[in-house]
Amino acid sequence: MEVKNKYVSIKANINGAPEESDFEVKVENISLLVESESKEVVVKNLFVSIDPYQINRMKSQSSSQAAISFAAAITPGEAIDTYGVGRVLVSHRPDFKKDDLVAGLLTWGEYTIVKEGSLLNKLDQDQSFPLSYHVGVFGFSGLAAYGGFFEVCKPKPGEKVFVSAASGSIGHLVGQYAKLLGCYVVGSAGSQEKVKLLKETLGFEDAFNYKQETDLKSALKRCFPQGIDVYFDNVGGKMLEAAVANMNSFGRVAICGVISEYTNASTRAAPEMLDIVYKRITIQGFLAADLMKVYADFLSKTIEYLKAGKLKAIEDVSQGVESIPSAFIGLFNGDNIGKKIVKVADE
């Protein structure tokens, strides 16, 4: 027995901003007859994650590609792996049975054949939450927000926190975790709609539309007259330069992403090094994979906050495999609010 699997691939390496013409939806036949001794698991994909870092995997060359297996280069024409949630169709492994809900490394497609050793975990689904939460707030985006803020930034109550791309998949959670700790929080975003969301829905003390600011250093000085203690950076570039210029002594910067630089190398940041030296500023990059030691704490606290109504998980969900290229491209145009997810199939 076979099923037809639609999946998204790139036609060739992408070294600039992604366009619709860079992608194609391909079709292959997948057999549901798996040998009894096989360790492969056939999964029907339900929700898949759309993340900016994937563009670095699509380039002909990127320093990130050799750093960690999750960032390995993508071969044109082949299925693109991503974090996702699905339902087991076929398994002879004792740890996975037919109809089990699972989360792990799936593909931008309708089905995934998960090899032995690949990331895959059985889900104990809490019916009070949408299944898609396991792709976003309970997945690597949530872990990066929680672990990056608490483990890397090492914040204290009352400190002044700045979050860039604050309405995005990670930023909107970071700001809320900071608020729950008792920090003063300001975010930047790319539209007035997003600024309104940050201030009126998520409780940020202030927010600004960076596209309307002619001088980012002045904008941050206006929002932080007493300086910034913690900067959670999702964008890099000129925003990082401006944040460093406004940092207090012993300020901490957590570099989660540099989306402004992914498709345009000319926007690379050049923060004032004298500020870093004389203010003794700590700047640290990190990956969600570094933070697994706090996963249990992250999950229990996040579930507690969500159930108490103290935390809001915002999702931007598109429908169907065919929508994946436009969903991905939209990340670089600032189209999404919250975590970008594609619903591949009904639960």
CSV table of C-alpha atoms in Angstrom, one decimal:
chain,number,residue,atom,x,y,z
A,1,MET,CA,0.0,0.0,0.0
A,2,GLU,CA,1.3,3.5,-0.9
A,3,VAL,CA,0.3,7.1,-0.3
A,4,LYS,CA,1.2,10.1,-2.4
A,5,ASN,CA,3.3,12.6,-0.4
A,6,LYS,CA,3.4,16.2,-1.4
A,7,TYR,CA,6.4,18.0,0.0
A,8,VAL,CA,8.3,21.3,-0.5
A,9,SER,CA,11.8,21.6,-1.7
A,10,ILE,CA,14.1,24.3,-3.0
A,11,LYS,CA,15.1,24.2,-6.7
A,12,ALA,CA,18.6,25.6,-6.1
A,13,ASN,CA,20.5,27.2,-3.3
A,14,ILE,CA,19.1,30.6,-2.2
A,15,ASN,CA,21.7,33.2,-1.4
A,16,GLY,CA,19.5,36.3,-1.1
A,17,ALA,CA,15.9,37.0,-0.1
A,18,PRO,CA,13.7,33.9,-0.8
A,19,GLU,CA,11.0,34.1,-3.5
A,20,GLU,CA,8.2,31.9,-4.6
A,21,SER,CA,10.1,30.8,-7.7
A,22,ASP,CA,12.8,29.3,-5.5
A,23,PHE,CA,10.5,26.6,-4.2
A,24,GLU,CA,8.5,23.7,-5.7
A,25,VAL,CA,5.9,21.3,-4.4
A,26,LYS,CA,6.9,17.8,-5.4
A,27,VAL,CA,5.0,14.5,-5.2
A,28,GLU,CA,6.5,11.0,-4.3
A,29,ASN,CA,5.0,7.7,-3.4
A,30,ILE,CA,5.6,6.4,0.2
A,31,SER,CA,5.0,2.8,1.0
A,32,LEU,CA,3.1,2.0,4.2
A,33,LEU,CA,4.4,-1.6,4.1
A,34,VAL,CA,7.3,-1.4,6.6
A,35,GLU,CA,9.4,-4.5,7.3
A,36,SER,CA,8.6,-5.9,10.8
A,37,GLU,CA,12.3,-5.5,11.8
A,38,SER,CA,12.5,-2.0,10.5
A,39,LYS,CA,13.1,0.9,13.0
A,40,GLU,CA,11.5,3.4,10.6
A,41,VAL,CA,8.3,5.2,11.7
A,42,VAL,CA,5.9,6.5,9.1
A,43,VAL,CA,4.2,9.7,10.4
A,44,LYS,CA,1.3,11.7,9.0
A,45,ASN,CA,2.3,15.4,9.5
A,46,LEU,CA,-0.3,17.6,11.2
A,47,PHE,CA,1.5,20.8,12.0
A,48,VAL,CA,5.0,22.0,10.9
A,49,SER,CA,7.2,24.9,12.1
A,50,ILE,CA,8.2,27.7,9.8
A,51,ASP,CA,11.5,29.3,11.1
A,52,PRO,CA,13.8,32.0,9.7
A,53,TYR,CA,17.0,30.1,10.4
A,54,GLN,CA,16.1,27.7,7.6
A,55,ILE,CA,17.3,30.3,5.1
A,56,ASN,CA,20.9,29.7,6.3
A,57,ARG,CA,20.5,26.0,5.5
A,58,MET,CA,19.4,26.9,2.0
A,59,LYS,CA,22.5,29.0,1.1
A,60,SER,CA,25.3,27.5,-0.9
A,61,GLN,CA,27.5,28.3,2.1
A,62,SER,CA,26.9,29.5,5.6
A,63,SER,CA,29.1,29.2,8.7
A,64,SER,CA,26.1,28.0,10.6
A,65,GLN,CA,25.9,24.8,8.5
A,66,ALA,CA,28.8,23.2,10.2
A,67,ALA,CA,27.8,24.2,13.7
A,68,ILE,CA,25.1,21.7,14.6
A,69,SER,CA,23.2,18.9,12.8
A,70,PHE,CA,19.9,20.9,12.9
A,71,ALA,CA,21.6,23.6,10.8
A,72,ALA,CA,23.0,21.3,8.1
A,73,ALA,CA,22.8,22.4,4.5
A,74,ILE,CA,19.6,21.5,2.6
A,75,THR,CA,20.1,19.7,-0.7
A,76,PRO,CA,18.0,21.1,-3.5
A,77,GLY,CA,15.2,18.8,-4.6
A,78,GLU,CA,15.0,17.0,-1.3
A,79,ALA,CA,12.5,17.3,1.5
A,80,ILE,CA,13.2,19.9,4.1
A,81,ASP,CA,13.3,18.8,7.7
A,82,THR,CA,11.7,20.9,10.4
A,83,TYR,CA,10.2,20.5,13.8
A,84,GLY,CA,6.6,19.4,13.8
A,85,VAL,CA,3.7,17.3,15.2
A,86,GLY,CA,2.2,14.3,13.6
A,87,ARG,CA,0.4,11.0,14.0
A,88,VAL,CA,2.0,7.6,13.6
A,89,LEU,CA,0.7,5.6,10.7
A,90,VAL,CA,3.1,2.7,10.7
A,91,SER,CA,5.5,1.5,13.4
A,92,HIS,CA,7.0,-1.8,14.5
A,93,ARG,CA,9.0,-0.1,17.3
A,94,PRO,CA,7.8,-0.8,20.9
A,95,ASP,CA,8.0,2.9,21.8
A,96,PHE,CA,5.6,4.1,19.0
A,97,LYS,CA,2.2,2.6,18.1
A,98,LYS,CA,-0.2,3.4,15.3
A,99,ASP,CA,-2.2,6.6,16.1
A,100,ASP,CA,0.3,7.9,18.7
A,101,LEU,CA,0.7,11.6,18.6
A,102,VAL,CA,4.4,12.5,18.2
A,103,ALA,CA,6.6,15.6,18.0
A,104,GLY,CA,10.0,15.8,16.4
A,105,LEU,CA,12.0,16.2,13.3
A,106,LEU,CA,9.4,15.9,10.5
A,107,THR,CA,9.4,17.5,7.0
A,108,TRP,CA,7.7,20.3,5.1
A,109,GLY,CA,5.4,17.8,3.6
A,110,GLU,CA,2.3,15.6,4.2
A,111,TYR,CA,4.2,12.5,5.5
A,112,THR,CA,7.6,11.8,7.0
A,113,ILE,CA,9.6,8.5,7.2
A,114,VAL,CA,11.5,9.0,10.5
A,115,LYS,CA,14.7,7.1,10.6
A,116,GLU,CA,16.0,5.4,13.8
A,117,GLY,CA,18.0,8.0,15.8
A,118,SER,CA,16.1,11.0,14.5
A,119,LEU,CA,14.4,13.2,17.0
A,120,LEU,CA,10.9,11.9,17.7
A,121,ASN,CA,9.0,11.8,21.0
A,122,LYS,CA,5.6,10.6,22.0
A,123,LEU,CA,3.2,13.3,23.1
A,124,ASP,CA,1.1,13.2,26.2
A,125,GLN,CA,-1.5,15.5,24.9
A,126,ASP,CA,-3.1,17.9,27.4
A,127,GLN,CA,-6.6,18.4,25.8
A,128,SER,CA,-6.8,21.9,27.3
A,129,PHE,CA,-4.2,23.1,24.8
A,130,PRO,CA,-4.3,23.1,21.0
A,131,LEU,CA,-2.0,20.5,19.5
A,132,SER,CA,-0.2,23.2,17.6
A,133,TYR,CA,1.2,24.5,20.9
A,134,HIS,CA,3.7,21.6,20.8
A,135,VAL,CA,5.2,23.2,17.6
A,136,GLY,CA,5.4,26.7,19.2
A,137,VAL,CA,5.1,27.6,22.8
A,138,PHE,CA,5.9,24.1,24.0
A,139,GLY,CA,8.5,23.5,21.3
A,140,PHE,CA,11.9,25.1,20.5
A,141,SER,CA,10.5,28.6,20.1
A,142,GLY,CA,9.2,28.5,23.7
A,143,LEU,CA,12.4,26.9,25.0
A,144,ALA,CA,14.5,29.5,23.2
A,145,ALA,CA,12.5,32.3,24.8
A,146,TYR,CA,12.4,30.9,28.3
A,147,GLY,CA,15.9,29.5,28.4
A,148,GLY,CA,17.5,32.3,26.5
A,149,PHE,CA,16.0,34.9,28.8
A,150,PHE,CA,16.5,33.2,32.2
A,151,GLU,CA,19.7,31.2,31.5
A,152,VAL,CA,21.6,33.5,29.2
A,153,CYS,CA,20.3,37.0,30.3
A,154,LYS,CA,20.2,36.1,34.0
A,155,PRO,CA,17.6,38.8,34.7
A,156,LYS,CA,16.7,40.3,38.0
A,157,PRO,CA,13.3,41.7,39.0
A,158,GLY,CA,13.0,45.4,38.3
A,159,GLU,CA,15.6,45.4,35.5
A,160,LYS,CA,15.0,47.2,32.2
A,161,VAL,CA,14.6,44.7,29.3
A,162,PHE,CA,14.5,45.4,25.5
A,163,VAL,CA,13.2,42.8,23.1
A,164,SER,CA,13.6,43.2,19.3
A,165,ALA,CA,11.2,41.5,16.9
A,166,ALA,CA,9.0,41.5,20.0
A,167,SER,CA,5.8,40.3,18.3
A,168,GLY,CA,7.5,37.3,16.7
A,169,SER,CA,7.5,33.6,17.6
A,170,ILE,CA,10.1,34.0,20.4
A,171,GLY,CA,10.0,37.7,21.2
A,172,HIS,CA,6.4,37.8,22.3
A,173,LEU,CA,7.1,35.1,24.8
A,174,VAL,CA,10.3,36.7,26.1
A,175,GLY,CA,8.6,39.9,26.9
A,176,GLN,CA,5.9,38.1,28.8
A,177,TYR,CA,8.4,36.1,30.8
A,178,ALA,CA,10.2,39.3,31.7
A,179,LYS,CA,6.9,40.9,32.8
A,180,LEU,CA,6.2,37.9,35.0
A,181,LEU,CA,9.6,38.4,36.6
A,182,GLY,CA,8.8,42.0,37.4
A,183,CYS,CA,10.9,43.7,34.7
A,184,TYR,CA,10.3,46.9,32.8
A,185,VAL,CA,9.9,45.7,29.2
A,186,VAL,CA,10.0,47.5,25.9
A,187,GLY,CA,9.7,45.9,22.4
A,188,SER,CA,10.3,46.9,18.8
A,189,ALA,CA,8.2,45.7,15.9
A,190,GLY,CA,7.6,46.5,12.3
A,191,SER,CA,4.0,47.9,12.3
A,192,GLN,CA,1.6,49.9,14.4
A,193,GLU,CA,-0.6,46.9,14.7
A,194,LYS,CA,2.2,44.9,16.3
A,195,VAL,CA,3.1,47.8,18.6
A,196,LYS,CA,-0.5,48.0,19.7
A,197,LEU,CA,-0.5,44.2,20.4
A,198,LEU,CA,2.6,44.5,22.5
A,199,LYS,CA,1.3,47.3,24.7
A,200,GLU,CA,-2.4,46.5,24.9
A,201,THR,CA,-2.5,42.7,24.8
A,202,LEU,CA,0.9,41.5,26.1
A,203,GLY,CA,1.4,44.2,28.7
A,204,PHE,CA,4.7,45.7,27.5
A,205,GLU,CA,5.4,49.1,29.2
A,206,ASP,CA,6.3,50.6,25.8
A,207,ALA,CA,6.9,49.6,22.2
A,208,PHE,CA,7.9,51.3,19.0
A,209,ASN,CA,7.7,50.8,15.2
A,210,TYR,CA,11.3,50.6,14.1
A,211,LYS,CA,10.3,51.4,10.5
A,212,GLN,CA,9.1,54.8,11.6
A,213,GLU,CA,12.2,55.7,13.5
A,214,THR,CA,15.0,57.7,11.8
A,215,ASP,CA,17.4,57.2,14.6
A,216,LEU,CA,17.3,53.9,16.5
A,217,LYS,CA,19.7,55.1,19.2
A,218,SER,CA,17.5,58.0,20.0
A,219,ALA,CA,14.4,55.8,20.0
A,220,LEU,CA,15.9,53.6,22.6
A,221,LYS,CA,17.1,56.5,24.6
A,222,ARG,CA,13.5,57.8,24.7
A,223,CYS,CA,12.2,54.4,25.8
A,224,PHE,CA,15.1,53.8,28.3
A,225,PRO,CA,16.2,57.1,29.8
A,226,GLN,CA,18.0,55.2,32.5
A,227,GLY,CA,19.5,52.7,30.1
A,228,ILE,CA,19.0,49.0,29.2
A,229,ASP,CA,20.1,46.1,31.5
A,230,VAL,CA,19.1,43.2,29.3
A,231,TYR,CA,18.7,43.1,25.5
A,232,PHE,CA,17.2,39.9,23.9
A,233,ASP,CA,18.2,40.2,20.3
A,234,ASN,CA,16.4,38.5,17.4
A,235,VAL,CA,17.5,40.8,14.6
A,236,GLY,CA,21.1,41.9,14.8
A,237,GLY,CA,22.2,44.8,12.5
A,238,LYS,CA,21.5,48.4,13.4
A,239,MET,CA,19.2,47.4,16.3
A,240,LEU,CA,22.1,45.7,18.0
A,241,GLU,CA,24.3,48.7,17.5
A,242,ALA,CA,21.6,51.0,19.0
A,243,ALA,CA,21.0,48.7,22.0
A,244,VAL,CA,24.7,48.4,22.9
A,245,ALA,CA,24.9,52.2,22.7
A,246,ASN,CA,22.1,52.4,25.4
A,247,MET,CA,23.3,49.6,27.6
A,248,ASN,CA,24.1,50.1,31.3
A,249,SER,CA,27.3,48.8,32.9
A,250,PHE,CA,27.3,45.0,33.2
A,251,GLY,CA,24.4,44.8,30.7
A,252,ARG,CA,23.7,41.4,29.1
A,253,VAL,CA,22.8,40.7,25.5
A,254,ALA,CA,21.4,37.4,24.4
A,255,ILE,CA,21.8,36.8,20.6
A,256,CYS,CA,18.9,34.5,19.6
A,257,GLY,CA,18.8,35.4,15.9
A,258,VAL,CA,20.0,38.0,13.4
A,259,ILE,CA,17.2,38.0,10.9
A,260,SER,CA,18.1,41.4,9.5
A,261,GLU,CA,21.4,39.9,8.3
A,262,TYR,CA,20.2,36.5,6.9
A,263,THR,CA,19.4,37.8,3.4
A,264,ASN,CA,21.6,40.9,3.3
A,265,ALA,CA,25.2,40.7,4.5
A,266,SER,CA,25.6,44.4,4.1
A,267,THR,CA,23.5,45.0,7.2
A,268,ARG,CA,25.9,43.3,9.6
A,269,ALA,CA,26.3,44.9,13.0
A,270,ALA,CA,29.3,46.9,14.2
A,271,PRO,CA,28.5,47.7,17.9
A,272,GLU,CA,30.8,50.2,19.6
A,273,MET,CA,33.5,48.0,21.1
A,274,LEU,CA,34.6,50.7,23.6
A,275,ASP,CA,31.1,50.5,25.1
A,276,ILE,CA,31.4,46.7,25.4
A,277,VAL,CA,34.8,47.0,27.1
A,278,TYR,CA,34.2,50.0,29.5
A,279,LYS,CA,30.6,49.0,30.3
A,280,ARG,CA,31.7,45.4,30.7
A,281,ILE,CA,28.8,44.2,28.5
A,282,THR,CA,28.3,40.5,28.1
A,283,ILE,CA,27.2,39.3,24.6
A,284,GLN,CA,26.3,35.7,24.2
A,285,GLY,CA,24.9,33.7,21.3
A,286,PHE,CA,22.9,30.6,22.0
A,287,LEU,CA,20.9,27.8,20.4
A,288,ALA,CA,17.7,26.2,21.7
A,289,ALA,CA,19.6,22.9,21.7
A,290,ASP,CA,21.9,24.3,24.4
A,291,LEU,CA,18.9,24.7,26.8
A,292,MET,CA,17.6,21.2,27.2
A,293,LYS,CA,18.7,21.1,30.8
A,294,VAL,CA,16.0,23.5,31.7
A,295,TYR,CA,13.3,21.9,29.5
A,296,ALA,CA,11.4,20.3,32.4
A,297,ASP,CA,11.3,23.6,34.3
A,298,PHE,CA,10.4,25.6,31.2
A,299,LEU,CA,7.5,23.3,30.4
A,300,SER,CA,6.0,23.1,33.9
A,301,LYS,CA,6.3,26.9,34.4
A,302,THR,CA,4.9,27.7,31.0
A,303,ILE,CA,1.9,25.3,31.4
A,304,GLU,CA,1.2,26.9,34.8
A,305,TYR,CA,1.3,30.4,33.4
A,306,LEU,CA,-0.9,29.5,30.4
A,307,LYS,CA,-3.5,27.8,32.6
A,308,ALA,CA,-3.5,30.8,35.0
A,309,GLY,CA,-4.0,33.2,32.1
A,310,LYS,CA,-0.7,34.9,32.8
A,311,LEU,CA,0.9,34.1,29.4
A,312,LYS,CA,-0.6,34.3,25.9
A,313,ALA,CA,0.7,32.1,23.1
A,314,ILE,CA,0.1,33.8,19.8
A,315,GLU,CA,0.1,31.7,16.6
A,316,ASP,CA,-0.1,32.6,12.9
A,317,VAL,CA,-1.4,29.4,11.2
A,318,SER,CA,-1.5,28.8,7.4
A,319,GLN,CA,-3.3,25.9,5.7
A,320,GLY,CA,-1.8,23.2,3.6
A,321,VAL,CA,1.6,22.2,2.2
A,322,GLU,CA,1.2,24.6,-0.8
A,323,SER,CA,1.2,27.5,1.6
A,324,ILE,CA,4.6,26.7,3.1
A,325,PRO,CA,6.8,28.8,0.6
A,326,SER,CA,4.7,31.9,1.1
A,327,ALA,CA,4.6,31.4,4.8
A,328,PHE,CA,8.4,31.1,4.9
A,329,ILE,CA,8.9,34.2,2.6
A,330,GLY,CA,6.5,36.2,4.8
A,331,LEU,CA,8.8,35.8,7.8
A,332,PHE,CA,11.4,38.1,6.0
A,333,ASN,CA,8.7,40.6,5.2
A,334,GLY,CA,7.4,40.8,8.7
A,335,ASP,CA,4.0,39.3,7.7
A,336,ASN,CA,3.6,37.1,10.8
A,337,ILE,CA,2.5,37.9,14.3
A,338,GLY,CA,3.5,35.2,16.8
A,339,LYS,CA,4.6,31.7,15.9
A,340,LYS,CA,4.4,30.8,12.2
A,341,ILE,CA,2.9,27.3,11.8
A,342,VAL,CA,1.5,25.5,8.8
A,343,LYS,CA,-1.4,23.1,9.4
A,344,VAL,CA,-0.7,20.2,7.0
A,345,ALA,CA,-3.7,18.0,7.9
A,346,ASP,CA,-6.6,17.7,10.3
A,347,GLU,CA,-6.0,16.0,13.6
